Short mmCIF file of C-alpha atoms in Angstrom, two decimals:
data_model
loop_
_atom_site.label_atom_id
_atom_site.label_comp_id
_atom_site.label_asym_id
_atom_site.label_seq_id
_atom_site.Cartn_x
_atom_site.Cartn_y
_atom_site.Cartn_z
CA MET A 1 19.90 -1.52 -7.15
CA PRO A 2 23.33 0.16 -7.37
CA LEU A 3 23.83 3.75 -6.38
CA ILE A 4 25.37 5.64 -9.32
CA PRO A 5 27.72 8.41 -8.15
CA GLU A 6 27.65 10.05 -11.58
CA GLU A 7 23.97 10.92 -11.08
CA PRO A 8 23.64 12.40 -7.55
CA GLN A 9 20.14 13.34 -6.52
CA ILE A 10 18.83 15.10 -3.45
CA HIS A 11 15.43 16.38 -4.58
CA GLU A 12 12.78 13.76 -5.30
CA SER A 13 11.80 15.39 -8.59
CA ALA A 14 15.05 16.67 -10.07
CA GLN A 15 18.70 15.86 -10.34
CA GLY A 16 21.45 18.24 -9.29
CA PRO A 17 24.18 19.60 -11.55
CA ARG A 18 27.12 17.32 -12.09
CA ALA A 19 30.66 18.24 -11.20
CA THR A 20 33.97 16.44 -11.52
CA PRO A 21 35.06 15.00 -8.13
CA ALA A 22 38.53 16.04 -7.00
CA SER A 23 40.87 14.93 -4.31
CA GLY A 24 40.03 18.09 -2.38
CA ARG A 25 36.63 19.41 -1.35
CA THR A 26 35.03 19.74 -4.81
CA ALA A 27 31.92 17.58 -5.06
CA PRO A 28 28.73 17.48 -7.16
CA THR A 29 26.32 20.12 -5.97
CA PRO A 30 23.38 18.36 -4.24
CA ARG A 31 19.74 19.25 -4.78
CA PRO A 32 18.10 19.84 -1.39
CA VAL A 33 14.64 18.88 -0.29
CA PRO A 34 12.65 22.09 0.29
CA GLY A 35 10.76 22.58 3.51
CA PRO A 36 9.63 25.28 5.92
CA ARG A 37 12.49 27.18 7.52
CA PRO A 38 11.74 28.96 10.80
CA ALA A 39 13.95 31.78 12.01
CA ALA A 40 17.04 30.49 13.80
CA PRO A 41 20.21 31.96 15.31
CA PRO A 42 23.39 31.93 13.17
CA ARG A 43 25.17 28.60 13.03
CA PRO A 44 27.19 27.25 14.72
CA GLY A 45 26.53 28.33 18.31
CA ARG A 46 23.51 29.03 20.45
CA PRO A 47 22.13 31.86 22.57
CA GLY A 48 23.39 31.91 26.13
CA PRO A 49 26.30 33.20 28.19
CA VAL A 50 29.10 34.92 26.36
CA ARG A 51 31.70 32.40 25.23
CA PRO A 52 34.57 32.21 22.74
CA ALA A 53 33.46 32.13 19.13
CA PRO A 54 33.19 28.57 17.73
CA PRO A 55 35.83 27.58 15.17
CA ALA A 56 35.23 27.07 11.47
CA GLN A 57 32.15 29.26 11.21
CA ARG A 58 31.03 29.30 7.61
CA THR A 59 30.24 32.34 5.53
CA ALA A 60 26.90 32.67 3.79
CA ARG A 61 26.73 31.38 0.27
CA ASP A 62 24.67 32.75 -2.58
CA ALA A 63 21.20 31.27 -2.16
CA SER A 64 20.77 31.13 -5.93
CA ALA A 65 23.36 28.33 -6.02
CA ALA A 66 20.86 25.99 -4.43
CA HIS A 67 18.36 26.15 -7.34
CA PRO A 68 15.59 24.83 -5.09
CA GLY A 69 12.75 22.94 -6.69
CA PRO A 70 9.19 24.23 -6.60
CA ALA A 71 7.65 24.34 -3.17
CA GLY A 72 4.58 22.26 -2.55
CA PRO A 73 2.38 20.93 0.23
CA ALA A 74 4.21 19.04 2.94
CA ALA A 75 4.18 15.31 2.30
CA SER A 76 4.57 12.43 4.67
CA ALA A 77 8.11 11.11 5.03
CA PRO A 78 8.71 8.01 2.91
CA ALA A 79 9.14 4.67 4.65
CA THR A 80 12.67 4.47 3.22
CA PRO A 81 14.69 7.68 2.94
CA GLN A 82 16.25 8.75 -0.31
CA ILE A 83 20.00 8.27 -0.47
CA GLN A 84 22.21 10.95 -2.03
CA LEU A 85 25.82 10.01 -2.70
CA ILE A 86 28.40 12.79 -3.06
CA PRO A 87 31.80 11.40 -4.11
CA ALA A 88 34.59 12.87 -1.99
CA SER A 89 37.96 11.93 -0.58
CA ALA A 90 38.42 11.52 3.15
CA GLU A 91 40.11 14.93 3.18
CA GLY A 92 37.26 16.59 1.28
CA ALA A 93 34.28 14.77 2.83
CA LEU A 94 33.68 17.26 5.63
CA ASP A 95 33.75 20.22 3.25
CA ALA A 96 31.33 18.41 0.93
CA ALA A 97 29.02 17.76 3.89
CA GLU A 98 29.21 21.43 4.90
CA GLU A 99 28.23 22.50 1.39
CA ALA A 100 25.33 20.04 1.38
CA VAL A 101 24.07 21.47 4.69
CA ASP A 102 24.34 25.02 3.36
CA LEU A 103 22.33 24.14 0.27
CA LEU A 104 19.68 22.35 2.31
CA LEU A 105 19.22 25.40 4.54
CA GLU A 106 19.24 27.82 1.61
CA SER A 107 16.49 25.75 -0.03
CA GLY A 108 14.27 26.10 3.04
CA ARG A 109 15.14 23.19 5.31
CA ALA A 110 14.91 24.08 9.00
CA PRO A 111 18.25 23.82 10.82
CA GLY A 112 16.69 21.50 13.38
CA ASP A 113 15.86 19.05 10.57
CA VAL A 114 19.52 18.21 9.99
CA LEU A 115 21.91 15.84 11.78
CA VAL A 116 25.55 15.61 10.61
CA ILE A 117 27.65 12.55 11.49
CA THR A 118 31.42 12.34 11.05
CA THR A 119 33.44 9.10 10.98
CA GLY A 120 36.88 10.68 11.47
CA ASP A 121 37.80 13.86 13.31
CA PRO A 122 34.80 15.53 14.98
CA HIS A 123 33.33 18.61 13.34
CA PRO A 124 34.91 21.77 14.88
CA TRP A 125 31.50 22.83 16.19
CA ALA A 126 31.05 19.55 18.07
CA ALA A 127 34.56 19.69 19.51
CA HIS A 128 33.99 23.28 20.65
CA GLU A 129 30.61 22.63 22.26
CA LEU A 130 31.82 19.47 24.00
CA SER A 131 34.48 21.60 25.68
CA PHE A 132 31.62 23.03 27.77
CA GLY A 133 30.53 19.58 28.88
CA GLU A 134 28.39 16.75 27.55
CA ALA A 135 25.26 17.97 29.35
CA ALA A 136 25.28 21.31 27.51
CA TYR A 137 26.15 19.59 24.23
CA TRP A 138 23.25 17.12 24.39
CA ALA A 139 20.88 19.84 25.62
CA GLN A 140 21.35 21.49 22.24
CA HIS A 141 20.51 18.19 20.56
CA ASP A 142 17.31 17.91 22.59
CA ALA A 143 16.32 21.52 21.77
CA ARG A 144 16.27 20.63 18.04
CA ASP A 145 16.57 24.28 17.01
CA ASP A 146 19.87 23.98 15.12
CA VAL A 147 21.96 21.64 12.98
CA PHE A 148 23.51 19.06 15.28
CA TYR A 149 26.97 17.57 14.69
CA ALA A 150 27.94 14.22 16.20
CA ASP A 151 30.89 11.88 15.99
CA ALA A 152 30.02 8.37 14.82
CA ALA A 153 31.03 7.02 18.24
CA VAL A 154 28.17 8.88 19.96
CA ALA A 155 25.71 9.21 17.06
CA GLY A 156 23.70 6.27 18.36
CA ARG A 157 22.43 8.58 21.09
CA ALA A 158 21.09 11.07 18.54
CA ALA A 159 17.39 11.04 17.71
CA SER A 160 16.02 10.71 14.19
CA ARG A 161 15.83 13.81 12.01
CA PRO A 162 14.35 14.33 8.54
CA VAL A 163 17.81 14.73 6.99
CA VAL A 164 21.05 13.03 8.01
CA VAL A 165 24.37 13.99 6.38
CA VAL A 166 27.36 11.68 6.84
CA ALA A 167 30.96 12.75 6.19
CA ILE A 168 33.26 9.75 5.69
CA ASN A 169 36.23 11.86 6.73
CA GLY A 170 38.41 9.09 8.11
CA GLY A 171 38.10 6.39 10.71
CA SER A 172 38.31 2.65 10.17
CA ASP A 173 36.14 0.59 7.84
CA ALA A 174 34.47 -0.82 10.94
CA VAL A 175 33.43 2.69 12.03
CA THR A 176 31.99 3.40 8.59
CA ALA A 177 30.22 0.04 8.54
CA THR A 178 28.51 0.98 11.81
CA ALA A 179 27.84 4.64 11.04
CA LEU A 180 26.11 4.25 7.67
CA PRO A 181 23.36 1.80 8.73
CA LEU A 182 22.79 3.93 11.83
CA ALA A 183 22.51 7.07 9.71
CA LEU A 184 20.05 5.33 7.36
CA GLU A 185 17.96 4.36 10.37
CA ARG A 186 18.00 7.92 11.75
CA ALA A 187 17.14 9.63 8.45
CA GLY A 188 13.43 10.30 8.09
CA ALA A 189 13.37 11.53 4.48
CA LEU A 190 16.90 11.94 3.14
CA LEU A 191 20.38 10.52 3.74
CA VAL A 192 23.33 12.36 2.18
CA VAL A 193 26.66 10.52 2.30
CA CYS A 194 29.93 12.21 1.35
CA GLY A 195 32.78 9.80 0.73
CA ASP A 196 34.14 7.01 -1.45
CA PRO A 197 31.31 5.59 -3.62
CA GLN A 198 32.54 1.98 -3.66
CA GLN A 199 32.98 1.90 0.11
CA ILE A 200 29.56 3.46 0.69
CA ASN A 201 27.74 1.13 -1.72
CA ALA A 202 29.46 -1.91 -0.25
CA VAL A 203 28.58 -0.97 3.32
CA LEU A 204 24.94 -0.18 2.49
CA GLY A 205 24.69 -3.55 0.72
CA VAL A 206 23.38 -2.25 -2.60
CA GLY A 207 26.21 -3.40 -4.81
CA VAL A 208 28.79 -1.36 -6.72
#
């Protein structure tokens, strides 16, 4: 059944507001899946020795923008995750993914529930943390106490998480064709993909 970019949906029971896609970062506002949110240190970064501040740290957004759905008892993850498509250009895909993550956390998702995969340039957080070595970088992944950002080239090493967000922010078609099925496999409850709708639908094999 085709994915319809005009009707994006993140929450199982409600659709999110619609917005007109633009060539920049503007994208339809997703509806996050609520869930328990334990206390966590500010993102990005982690407690430890003093180090330079990570680049591209985001400012807090108004929580009311998330319009979370009613909370309810925790349910078992579906066998097949929901897929949320957020139309975005390659230049705006990473910003759209960042906004989706913010809304998920504001709605109550735990930071450790979320994995973000990029197909083009690595997220600034990932590039910064990798500068301290792969061992420290993957130790944060194993701790599962924060959002984890991974390039598509190494995302196969990442473990499954309830929510996976993919930013189609560049890279070849072959990279996208590998990253999307992997992300679908890693997503326990929800897969959010930010990028070109026709490319995404074609790669996921659901038609256009």
